[in-house]
XYZ file of C-alpha atoms in Angstrom:
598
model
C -26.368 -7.850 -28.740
C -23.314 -7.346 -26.297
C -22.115 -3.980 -25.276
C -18.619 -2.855 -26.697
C -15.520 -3.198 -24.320
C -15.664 -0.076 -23.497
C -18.967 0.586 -22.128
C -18.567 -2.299 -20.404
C -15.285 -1.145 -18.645
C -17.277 2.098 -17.645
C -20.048 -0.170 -15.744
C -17.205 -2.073 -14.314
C -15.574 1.136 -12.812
C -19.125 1.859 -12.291
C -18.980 5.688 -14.319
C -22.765 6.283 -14.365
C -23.135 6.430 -10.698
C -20.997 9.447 -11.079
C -23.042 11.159 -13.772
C -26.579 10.062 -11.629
C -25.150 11.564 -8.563
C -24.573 14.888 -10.145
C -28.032 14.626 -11.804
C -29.999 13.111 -8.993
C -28.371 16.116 -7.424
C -29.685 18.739 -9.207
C -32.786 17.143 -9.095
C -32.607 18.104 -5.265
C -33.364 13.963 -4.662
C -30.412 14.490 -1.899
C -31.200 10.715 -0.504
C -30.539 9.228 -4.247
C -27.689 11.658 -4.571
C -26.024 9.986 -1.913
C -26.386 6.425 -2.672
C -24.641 7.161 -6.351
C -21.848 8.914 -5.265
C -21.283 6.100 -2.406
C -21.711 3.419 -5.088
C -18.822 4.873 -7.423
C -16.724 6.028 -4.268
C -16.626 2.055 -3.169
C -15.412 0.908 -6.715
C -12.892 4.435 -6.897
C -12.138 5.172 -3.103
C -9.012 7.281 -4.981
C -11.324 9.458 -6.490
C -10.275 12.904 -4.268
C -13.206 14.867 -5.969
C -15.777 12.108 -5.233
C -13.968 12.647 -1.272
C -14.620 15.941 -1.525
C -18.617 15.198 -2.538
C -19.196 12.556 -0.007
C -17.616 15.029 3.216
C -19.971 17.959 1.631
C -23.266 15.259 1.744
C -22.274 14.202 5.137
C -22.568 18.252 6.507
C -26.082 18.396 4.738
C -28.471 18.383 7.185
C -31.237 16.705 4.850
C -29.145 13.367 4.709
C -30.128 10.300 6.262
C -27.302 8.255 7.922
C -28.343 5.151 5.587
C -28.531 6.701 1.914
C -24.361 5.922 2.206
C -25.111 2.321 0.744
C -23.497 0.093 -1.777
C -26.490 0.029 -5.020
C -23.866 -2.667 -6.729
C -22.501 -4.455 -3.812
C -21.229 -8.063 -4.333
C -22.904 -10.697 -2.108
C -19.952 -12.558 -1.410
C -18.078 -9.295 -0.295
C -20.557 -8.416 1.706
C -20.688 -11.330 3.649
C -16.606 -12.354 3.382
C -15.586 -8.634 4.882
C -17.895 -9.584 7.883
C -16.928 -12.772 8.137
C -13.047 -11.797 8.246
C -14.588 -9.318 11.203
C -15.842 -12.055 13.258
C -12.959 -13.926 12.265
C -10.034 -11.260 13.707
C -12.064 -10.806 16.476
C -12.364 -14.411 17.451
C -15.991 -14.974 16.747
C -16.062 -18.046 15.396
C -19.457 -19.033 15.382
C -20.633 -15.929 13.421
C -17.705 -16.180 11.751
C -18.123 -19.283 10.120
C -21.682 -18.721 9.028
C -20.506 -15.645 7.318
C -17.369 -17.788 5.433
C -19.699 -20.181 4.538
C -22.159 -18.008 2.720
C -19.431 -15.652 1.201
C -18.323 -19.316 -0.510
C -21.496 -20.678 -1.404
C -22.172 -16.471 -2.992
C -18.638 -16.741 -4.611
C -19.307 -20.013 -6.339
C -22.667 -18.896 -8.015
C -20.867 -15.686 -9.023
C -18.010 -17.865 -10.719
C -20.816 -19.392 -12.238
C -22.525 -16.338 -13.447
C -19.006 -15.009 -15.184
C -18.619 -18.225 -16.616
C -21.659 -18.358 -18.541
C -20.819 -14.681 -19.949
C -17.472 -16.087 -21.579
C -19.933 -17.718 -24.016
C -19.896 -15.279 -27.222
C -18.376 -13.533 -30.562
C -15.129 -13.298 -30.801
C -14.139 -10.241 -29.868
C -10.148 -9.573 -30.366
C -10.754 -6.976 -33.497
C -6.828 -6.843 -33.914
C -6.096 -10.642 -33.678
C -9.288 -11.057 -36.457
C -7.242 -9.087 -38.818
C -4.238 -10.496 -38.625
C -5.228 -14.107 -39.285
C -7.609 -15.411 -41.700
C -8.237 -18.996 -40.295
C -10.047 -22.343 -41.629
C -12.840 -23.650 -39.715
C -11.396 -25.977 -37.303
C -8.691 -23.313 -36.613
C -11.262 -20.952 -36.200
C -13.643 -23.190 -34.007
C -10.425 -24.151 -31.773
C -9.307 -20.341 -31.084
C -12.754 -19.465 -30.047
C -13.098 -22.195 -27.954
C -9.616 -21.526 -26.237
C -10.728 -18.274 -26.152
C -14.054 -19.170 -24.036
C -12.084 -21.251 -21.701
C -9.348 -18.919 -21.260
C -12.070 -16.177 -20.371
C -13.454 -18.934 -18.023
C -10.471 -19.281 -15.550
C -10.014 -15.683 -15.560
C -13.599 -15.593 -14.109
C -11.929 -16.158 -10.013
C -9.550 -13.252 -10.087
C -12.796 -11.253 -11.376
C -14.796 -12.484 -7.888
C -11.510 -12.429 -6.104
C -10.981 -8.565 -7.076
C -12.780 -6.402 -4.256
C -14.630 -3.227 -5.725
C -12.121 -0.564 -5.571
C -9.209 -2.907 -6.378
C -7.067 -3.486 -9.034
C -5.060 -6.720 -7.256
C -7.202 -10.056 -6.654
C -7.026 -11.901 -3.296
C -4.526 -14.631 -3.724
C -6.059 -18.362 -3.462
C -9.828 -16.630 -2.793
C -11.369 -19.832 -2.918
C -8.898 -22.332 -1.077
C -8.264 -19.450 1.488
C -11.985 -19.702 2.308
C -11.287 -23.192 2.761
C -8.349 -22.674 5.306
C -10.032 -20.135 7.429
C -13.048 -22.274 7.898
C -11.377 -25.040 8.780
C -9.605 -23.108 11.700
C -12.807 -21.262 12.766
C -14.784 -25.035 12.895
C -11.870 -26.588 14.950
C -12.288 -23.340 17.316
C -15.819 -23.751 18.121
C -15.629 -27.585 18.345
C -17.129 -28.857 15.154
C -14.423 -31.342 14.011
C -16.455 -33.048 11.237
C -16.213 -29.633 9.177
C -13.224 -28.787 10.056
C -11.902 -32.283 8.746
C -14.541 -31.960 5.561
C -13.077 -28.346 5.129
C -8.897 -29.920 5.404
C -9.788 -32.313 2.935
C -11.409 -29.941 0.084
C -8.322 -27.743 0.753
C -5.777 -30.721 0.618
C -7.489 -30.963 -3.395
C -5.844 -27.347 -4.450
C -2.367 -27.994 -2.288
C -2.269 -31.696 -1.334
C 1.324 -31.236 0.197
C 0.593 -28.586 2.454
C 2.023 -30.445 5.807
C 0.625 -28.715 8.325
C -2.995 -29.315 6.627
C -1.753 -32.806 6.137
C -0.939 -32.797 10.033
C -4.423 -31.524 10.871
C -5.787 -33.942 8.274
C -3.944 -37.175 9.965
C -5.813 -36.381 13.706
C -9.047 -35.873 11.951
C -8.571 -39.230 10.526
C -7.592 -40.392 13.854
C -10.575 -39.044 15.544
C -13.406 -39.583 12.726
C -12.127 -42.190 10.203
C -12.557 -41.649 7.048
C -13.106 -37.818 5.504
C -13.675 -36.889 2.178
C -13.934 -33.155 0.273
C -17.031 -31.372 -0.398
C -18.656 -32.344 -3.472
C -18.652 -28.523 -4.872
C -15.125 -28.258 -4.253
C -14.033 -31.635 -5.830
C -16.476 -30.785 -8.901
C -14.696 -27.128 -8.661
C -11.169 -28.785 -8.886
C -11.274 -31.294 -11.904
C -13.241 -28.870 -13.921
C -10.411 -26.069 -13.854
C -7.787 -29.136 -13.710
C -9.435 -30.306 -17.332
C -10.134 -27.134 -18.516
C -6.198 -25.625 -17.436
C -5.163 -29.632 -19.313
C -6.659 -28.261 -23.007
C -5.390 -24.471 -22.590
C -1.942 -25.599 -21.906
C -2.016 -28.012 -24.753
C -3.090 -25.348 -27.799
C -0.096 -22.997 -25.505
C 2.320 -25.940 -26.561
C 0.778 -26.595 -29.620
C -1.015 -23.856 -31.365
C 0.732 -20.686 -30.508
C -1.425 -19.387 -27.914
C -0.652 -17.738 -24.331
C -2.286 -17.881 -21.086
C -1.729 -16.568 -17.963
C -2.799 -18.998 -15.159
C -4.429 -16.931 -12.643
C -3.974 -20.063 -9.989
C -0.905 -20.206 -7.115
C -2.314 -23.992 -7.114
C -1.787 -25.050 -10.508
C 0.076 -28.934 -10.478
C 3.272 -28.452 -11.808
C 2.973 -32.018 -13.874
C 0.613 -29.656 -16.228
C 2.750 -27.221 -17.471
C 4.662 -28.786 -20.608
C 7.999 -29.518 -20.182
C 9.118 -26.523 -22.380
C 6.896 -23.487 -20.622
C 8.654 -25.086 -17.539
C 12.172 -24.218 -19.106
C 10.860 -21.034 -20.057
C 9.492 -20.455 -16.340
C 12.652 -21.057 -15.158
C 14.514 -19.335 -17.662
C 12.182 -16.066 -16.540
C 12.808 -16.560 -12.735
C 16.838 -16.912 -13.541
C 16.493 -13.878 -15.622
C 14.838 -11.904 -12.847
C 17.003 -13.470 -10.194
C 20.140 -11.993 -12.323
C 18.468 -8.884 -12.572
C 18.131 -8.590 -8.971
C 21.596 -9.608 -8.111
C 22.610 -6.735 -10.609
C 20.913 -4.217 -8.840
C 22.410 -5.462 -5.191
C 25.366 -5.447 -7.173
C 24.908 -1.636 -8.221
C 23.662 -0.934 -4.257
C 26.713 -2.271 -3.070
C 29.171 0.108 -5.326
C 26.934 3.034 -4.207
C 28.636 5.742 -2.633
C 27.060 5.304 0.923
C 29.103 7.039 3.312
C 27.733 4.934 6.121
C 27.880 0.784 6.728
C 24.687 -0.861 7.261
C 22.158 1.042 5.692
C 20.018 -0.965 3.051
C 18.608 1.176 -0.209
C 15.329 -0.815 -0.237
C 13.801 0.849 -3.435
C 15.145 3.484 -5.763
C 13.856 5.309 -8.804
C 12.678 2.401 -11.274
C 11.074 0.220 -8.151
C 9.371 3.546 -7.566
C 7.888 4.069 -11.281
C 9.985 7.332 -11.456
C 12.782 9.296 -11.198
C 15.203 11.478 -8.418
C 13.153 8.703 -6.456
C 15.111 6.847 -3.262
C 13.848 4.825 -0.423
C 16.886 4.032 2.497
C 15.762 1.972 5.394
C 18.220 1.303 8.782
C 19.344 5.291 9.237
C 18.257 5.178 12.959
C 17.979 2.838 15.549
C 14.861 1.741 17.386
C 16.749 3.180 20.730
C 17.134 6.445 18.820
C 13.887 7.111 17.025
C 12.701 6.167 20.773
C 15.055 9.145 21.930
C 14.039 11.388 19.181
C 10.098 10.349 19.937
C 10.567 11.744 23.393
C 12.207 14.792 22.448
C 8.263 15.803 20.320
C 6.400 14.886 23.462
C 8.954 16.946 26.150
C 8.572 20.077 23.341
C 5.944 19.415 20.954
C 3.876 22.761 19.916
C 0.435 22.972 18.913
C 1.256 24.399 15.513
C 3.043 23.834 12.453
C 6.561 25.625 14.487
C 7.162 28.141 11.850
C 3.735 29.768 10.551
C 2.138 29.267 14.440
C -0.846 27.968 13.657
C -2.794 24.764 14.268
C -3.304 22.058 11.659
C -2.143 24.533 8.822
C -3.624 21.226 6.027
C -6.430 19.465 7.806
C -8.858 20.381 10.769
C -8.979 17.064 11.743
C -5.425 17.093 12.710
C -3.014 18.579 15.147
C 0.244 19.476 13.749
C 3.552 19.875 16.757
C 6.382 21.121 15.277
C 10.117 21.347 16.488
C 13.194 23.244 14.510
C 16.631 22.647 15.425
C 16.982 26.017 16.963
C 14.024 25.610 18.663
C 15.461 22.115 20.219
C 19.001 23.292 21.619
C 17.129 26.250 22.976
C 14.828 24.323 25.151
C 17.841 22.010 25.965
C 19.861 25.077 27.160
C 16.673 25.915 29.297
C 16.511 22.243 30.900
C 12.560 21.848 29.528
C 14.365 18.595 27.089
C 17.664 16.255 27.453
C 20.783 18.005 25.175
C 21.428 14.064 24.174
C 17.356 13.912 22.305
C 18.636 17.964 20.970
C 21.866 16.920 19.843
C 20.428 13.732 18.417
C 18.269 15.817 15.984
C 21.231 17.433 14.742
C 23.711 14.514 14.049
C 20.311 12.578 12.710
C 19.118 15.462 10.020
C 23.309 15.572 9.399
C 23.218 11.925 8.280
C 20.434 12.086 6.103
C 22.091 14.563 4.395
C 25.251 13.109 4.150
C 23.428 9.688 2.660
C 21.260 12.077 -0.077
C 24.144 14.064 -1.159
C 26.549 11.005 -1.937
C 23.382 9.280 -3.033
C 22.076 12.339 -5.364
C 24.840 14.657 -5.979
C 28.147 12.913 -5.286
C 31.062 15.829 -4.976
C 28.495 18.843 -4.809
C 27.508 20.194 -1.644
C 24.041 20.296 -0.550
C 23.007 23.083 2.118
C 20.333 22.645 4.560
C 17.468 24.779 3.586
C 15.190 23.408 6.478
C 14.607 21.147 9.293
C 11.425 20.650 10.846
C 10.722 17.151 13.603
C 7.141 17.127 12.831
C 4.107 15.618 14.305
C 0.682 14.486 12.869
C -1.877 13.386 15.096
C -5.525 12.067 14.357
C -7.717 14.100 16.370
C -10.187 11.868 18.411
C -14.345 12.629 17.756
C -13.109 13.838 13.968
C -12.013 11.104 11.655
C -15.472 9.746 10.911
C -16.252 10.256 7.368
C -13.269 12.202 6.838
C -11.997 12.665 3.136
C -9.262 14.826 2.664
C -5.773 14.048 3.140
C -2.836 14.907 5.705
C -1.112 16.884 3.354
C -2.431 17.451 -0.335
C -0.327 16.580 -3.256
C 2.018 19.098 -4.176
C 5.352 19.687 -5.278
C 8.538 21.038 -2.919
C 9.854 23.993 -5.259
C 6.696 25.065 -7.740
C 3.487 25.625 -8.025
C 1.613 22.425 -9.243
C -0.694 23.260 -11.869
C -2.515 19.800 -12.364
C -5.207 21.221 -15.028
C -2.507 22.861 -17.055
C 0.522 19.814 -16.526
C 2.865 22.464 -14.987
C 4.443 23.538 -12.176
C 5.370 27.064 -11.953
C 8.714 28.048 -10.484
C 7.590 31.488 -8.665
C 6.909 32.637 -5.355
C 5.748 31.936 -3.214
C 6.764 28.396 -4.060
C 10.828 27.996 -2.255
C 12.067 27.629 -5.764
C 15.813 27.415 -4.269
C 14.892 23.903 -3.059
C 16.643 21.136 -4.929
C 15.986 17.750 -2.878
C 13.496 16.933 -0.345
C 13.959 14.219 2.420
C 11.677 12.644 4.836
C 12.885 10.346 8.034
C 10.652 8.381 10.193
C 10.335 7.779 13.593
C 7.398 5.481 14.120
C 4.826 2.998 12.928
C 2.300 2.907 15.251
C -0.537 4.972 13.633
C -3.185 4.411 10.798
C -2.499 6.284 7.279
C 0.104 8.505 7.214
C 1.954 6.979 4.315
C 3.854 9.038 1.823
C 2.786 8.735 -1.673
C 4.381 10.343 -5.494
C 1.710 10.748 -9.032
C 1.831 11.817 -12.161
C 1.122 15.739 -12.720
C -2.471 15.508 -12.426
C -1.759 14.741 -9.113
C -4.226 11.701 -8.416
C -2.510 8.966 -10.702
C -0.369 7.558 -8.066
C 2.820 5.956 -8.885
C 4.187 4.620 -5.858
C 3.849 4.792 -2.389
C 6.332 4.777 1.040
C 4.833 3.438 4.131
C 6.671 4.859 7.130
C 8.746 2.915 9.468
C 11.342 4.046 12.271
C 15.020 5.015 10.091
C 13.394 4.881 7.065
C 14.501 7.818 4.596
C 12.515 8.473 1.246
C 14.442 11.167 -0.534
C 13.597 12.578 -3.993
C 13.784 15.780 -6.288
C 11.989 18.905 -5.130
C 10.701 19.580 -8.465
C 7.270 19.011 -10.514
C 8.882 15.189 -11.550
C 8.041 14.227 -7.756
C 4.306 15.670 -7.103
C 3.689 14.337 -3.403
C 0.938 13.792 -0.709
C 0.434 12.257 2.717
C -2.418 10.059 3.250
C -4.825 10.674 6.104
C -3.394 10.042 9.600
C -6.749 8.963 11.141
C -5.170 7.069 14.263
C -2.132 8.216 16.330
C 0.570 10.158 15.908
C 3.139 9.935 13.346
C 6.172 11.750 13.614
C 9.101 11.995 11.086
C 11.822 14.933 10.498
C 11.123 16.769 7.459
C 14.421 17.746 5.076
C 14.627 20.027 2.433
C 18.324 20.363 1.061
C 19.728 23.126 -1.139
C 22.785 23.662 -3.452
C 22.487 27.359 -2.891
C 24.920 27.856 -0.262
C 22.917 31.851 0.272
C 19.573 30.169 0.797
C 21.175 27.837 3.918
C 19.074 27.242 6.977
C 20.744 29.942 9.469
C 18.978 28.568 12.387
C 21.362 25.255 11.931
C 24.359 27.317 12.110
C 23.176 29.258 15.110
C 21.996 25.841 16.867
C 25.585 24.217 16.155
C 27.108 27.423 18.185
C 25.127 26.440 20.954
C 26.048 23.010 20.797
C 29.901 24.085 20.695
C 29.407 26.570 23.770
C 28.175 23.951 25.673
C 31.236 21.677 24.643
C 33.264 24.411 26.474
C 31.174 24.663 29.311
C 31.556 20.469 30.002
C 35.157 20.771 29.654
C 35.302 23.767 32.714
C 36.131 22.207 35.844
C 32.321 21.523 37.187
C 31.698 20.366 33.618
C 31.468 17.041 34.578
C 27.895 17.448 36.468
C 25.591 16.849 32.958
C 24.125 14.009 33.668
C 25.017 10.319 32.220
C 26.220 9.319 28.734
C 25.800 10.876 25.736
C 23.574 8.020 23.941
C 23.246 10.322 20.414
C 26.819 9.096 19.184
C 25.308 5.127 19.447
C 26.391 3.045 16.377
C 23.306 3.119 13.531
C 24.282 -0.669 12.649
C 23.083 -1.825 16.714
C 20.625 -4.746 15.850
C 16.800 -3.351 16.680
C 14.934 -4.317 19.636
C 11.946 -6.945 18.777
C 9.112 -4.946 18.251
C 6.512 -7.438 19.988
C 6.767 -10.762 21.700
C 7.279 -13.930 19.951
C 4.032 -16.290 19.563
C 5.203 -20.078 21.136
C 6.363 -22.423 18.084
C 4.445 -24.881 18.182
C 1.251 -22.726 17.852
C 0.018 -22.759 14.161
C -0.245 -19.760 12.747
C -4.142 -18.377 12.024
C -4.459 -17.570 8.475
C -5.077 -14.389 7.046
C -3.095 -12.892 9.055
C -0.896 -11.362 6.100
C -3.478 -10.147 3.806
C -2.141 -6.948 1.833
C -3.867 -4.813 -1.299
C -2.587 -1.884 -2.436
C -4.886 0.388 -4.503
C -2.414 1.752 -7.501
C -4.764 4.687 -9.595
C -6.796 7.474 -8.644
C -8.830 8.776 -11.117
C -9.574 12.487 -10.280
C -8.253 15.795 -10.028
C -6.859 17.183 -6.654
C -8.362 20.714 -5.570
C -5.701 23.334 -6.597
């Protein structure tokens, strides 16, 4: 007997941990409690009501430390994530006995999903639609098996929790090990691990480089016998698939980067390129569109807009500041930064495990007038937030005004001693000029909710924290459908209404700062603080030009050209120094699965 699809998709997203944990629960079995709700957290770390559950368990007294444990964890996981550890932190002896077994675990789990391809056919649809003889029938389901087969890596290459597979899991192994041997001295697997990589990309040259001073140094070097027997078995296997693709109708989507390119047929090659010239039109078109945009200022890239962002009213603008200025503007937070959110006076108004500074434009030329902060960092907040509205207006709304309705220079930071099992999030997901109603699909536009609001705007000033990254979903507000992560000039700009439902991850490291916008085309709802802060800034134009008007100190750096180049962020590593790999591993969780608390 095998289990439909779609019980089997609920153990995969492992469901009945979630149903035990409730159970065990109310079974007052706190310890077991723990362990299920852990095991379906790792698999849906999205999951904001599971969040919610875990922080609760970790304020129970009764808990023990070690009932937060993985009851489905992967071997190969397991021992690759602590590898990796060792690995970053240049341990390469315990890092290479980790790497090894993660392999040796990963191969016997490719082995395990292999042997469960075997089987009934089990595409209902594709059964009714043909009615085939028996060697058509016998040759489908064995395509079928060995389709199923190759798609086994990307299933051990998928972390728990993930929807995207590591690229190259297998040769990557390969490459790491070979680096971490050759660091602790061990050249005869290092050159063993070259040559089994050399067998998925056998023109990698600076492999090929390594591979020719191993051969130098130890003669002769051959790949490991698991790797080579790994190799020609997908080769021949990827050889038949392609042939009933060219032959008998059938698809397949090669889950390998390494794939030879002599075994695609000649005619999914046209069609390959075909695709990629298709794309590559596609993308000129929309550089194209970008260029004939009505961007009132030179230099500034739109890096992803509405359809990139799986929505609409959606805009992401990077280059708006300099490095010098978001430096400038950085300074101006720390000289008047207020414990507080600046305009309800209290501390951390969304999370208690962060502290919330907050600076209005008012609030900045008054402290400049006093001498407590430079007028340059003031006035730069002014001609900054007046930019950003220029670009969203001519972006959004091109020939109707849109009104300041506020401006806020805000500041997250992590509190140290309070970010250890947190759950919640910096800000929760919500929506800039209703009330979200996830459980009903609405969004109610009534107070207290600043219904006037039309656009909402968001500029950075900084990288250097952990979380903190802007993120839009659907209404429920936990299907996320596209995220921002914040770097200094970047502007994400958007709708105010219930089409753009937004949160802010967790800042658990640092401080991230950014100026908040919220624009209007409600000319009675303007931010009056703005107009009062500009009349300060043109009072002390008079003042300067009065005969001892010249003592202000310096230059005024806030009128500096947006389009300077940046500064390098961090030194360059010497050239001739080959990079370590896995250096540029990225995943990016897409779902959630849960409802917010409203």
């Amino acid at each position: 007997h095998r289990a439909s699809r779609a019980v089997r998709r609920d153990f995969e997203r492992r469901e009945p941990y979630n149903y035990l944990q409730v159970a065990f629960f109310k079974l007052k079995k706190l310890d077991q409690a723990v362990s299920a709700a852990h095991t379906f957290f790792v698999a849906n770390p999205q999951h904001l009501q599971m969040r919610e559950d875990i922080e609760k368990y970790r304020r129970m007294s009764g808990v023990k430390a070690d009932s937060f444990q993985d009851l489905e964890a992967t071997p190969h996981w397991e021992a690759y994530e602590t590898g990796m550890q060792h690995y970053d932190a240049d341990e390469y002896l315990q890092a290479v006995a980790r790497l090894e077994e993660s392999l040796s675990e990963a191969l016997s789990a490719l082995e395990e999903c292999r042997a469960l391809c075997e089987g009934p056919w089990e595409d209902e649809d594709e059964e009714e639609k043909m009615q085939p003889g028996l060697y058509e029938a016998i040759a489908a389901h064995y395509i079928q098996v060995l389709k199923c087969r190759q798609q086994c890596v990307l299933e051990i290459a998928t972390k728990p929790g993930r929807i995207s597979a590591t690229e190259d899991f297998i040769p990557s192994h390969l490459d790491l090990l070979q680096f971490a041997y050759s660091q602790v001295g061990n050249q005869t697997l290092a050159a063993e691990c070259a040559a089994s990589y050399l067998l998925f990309y056998p023109t990698d040259e600076p492999m090929l480089e390594k591979m020719k001073q191993y051969r130098t140094e130890l003669g002769e070097v051959t790949a490991r016998q698991s790797i080579q027997h790994y190799v020609q078995r997908s080769l021949m296997e990827k050889k038949l698939i392609y042939y009933a693709v060219e032959h008998l109708g059938e698809t397949f989507n090669d889950p390998d980067l390494w794939t030879p390119d002599e075994l695609i047929p000649e005619n999914l090659k046209e069609k390959y390129r075909e695709d990629q010239e298709k794309q590559k039109q596609e993308t000129l078109d929309v550089e194209e569109r970008e260029k004939r945009g009505p961007l009132p200022f030179e230099g500034i890239a739109v890096t992803m807009d509405s359809q990139q962002m799986n929505g609409t009213q959606r805009v992401v603008f990077d280059r708006v500041l300099t490095e010098s200025e978001c430096r400038d503007l950085l300074r101006l937070t720390k000289a008047a930064g207020e414990a507080g959110d600046g305009y309800r006076a209290r501390r951390s108004p969304h999370t208690p495990h962060e502290r919330f500074e907050g600076l209005t434009v008012l609030k900045a030329m008054q402290l400049a007038q006093n001498g407590d902060v430079e007028w340059r960092d003031a006035k730069l907040l002014l001609q900054a937030s007046e930019k950003s509205r220029k670009i969203v207006e001519s972006y959004f709304t091109p020939g109707k005004k849109l009104h300041f309705s506020f401006t806020h220079l805000v500041c997250r930071t992590a509190i140290e001693g309070e970010q250890e099992g947190r759950m919640d999030l910096s800000h929760p997901v919500h929506a800039d000029n209703c009330l979200l109603d996830p459980e009903g699909q609405e969004c109610w536009k009534e107070p207290p909710a600043y219904v006037y609001r039309d656009y909402s705007g968001i500029l950075y000033l900084n990288d250097d924290f952990q979380g903190g990254g802007l993120f839009f979903t659907e209404m429920d507000t936990v299907t996320v459908t596209a995220e921002v992560h914040p770097k200094c000039g970047r502007l994400v700009a958007f709708s105010s209404g219930k089409e753009n439902p937004h949160g802010v991850w967790a800042v658990s490291r640092g401080r991230r700062c950014a100026i908040a916008l919220w624009y209007t085309h409600s000319q009675e709802h303007a931010e009056q603080e703005r107009v009062k802060a500009e009349e300060l800034v043109e009072q002390r134009a008079v003042e300067q030009d009065q005969p001892d008007g010249n003592k202000h100190q310096g230059t005024d750096r806030s009128s500096r050209s947006s389009s300077e180049p940046r500064a390098p962020s961090r030194a360059t590593k010497p050239a001739e120094q080959r990079q370590k790999p896995g250096l540029d591993r990225k995943q990016h969780p897409k779902v959630l699965r849960a409802r917010d608390e409203f």
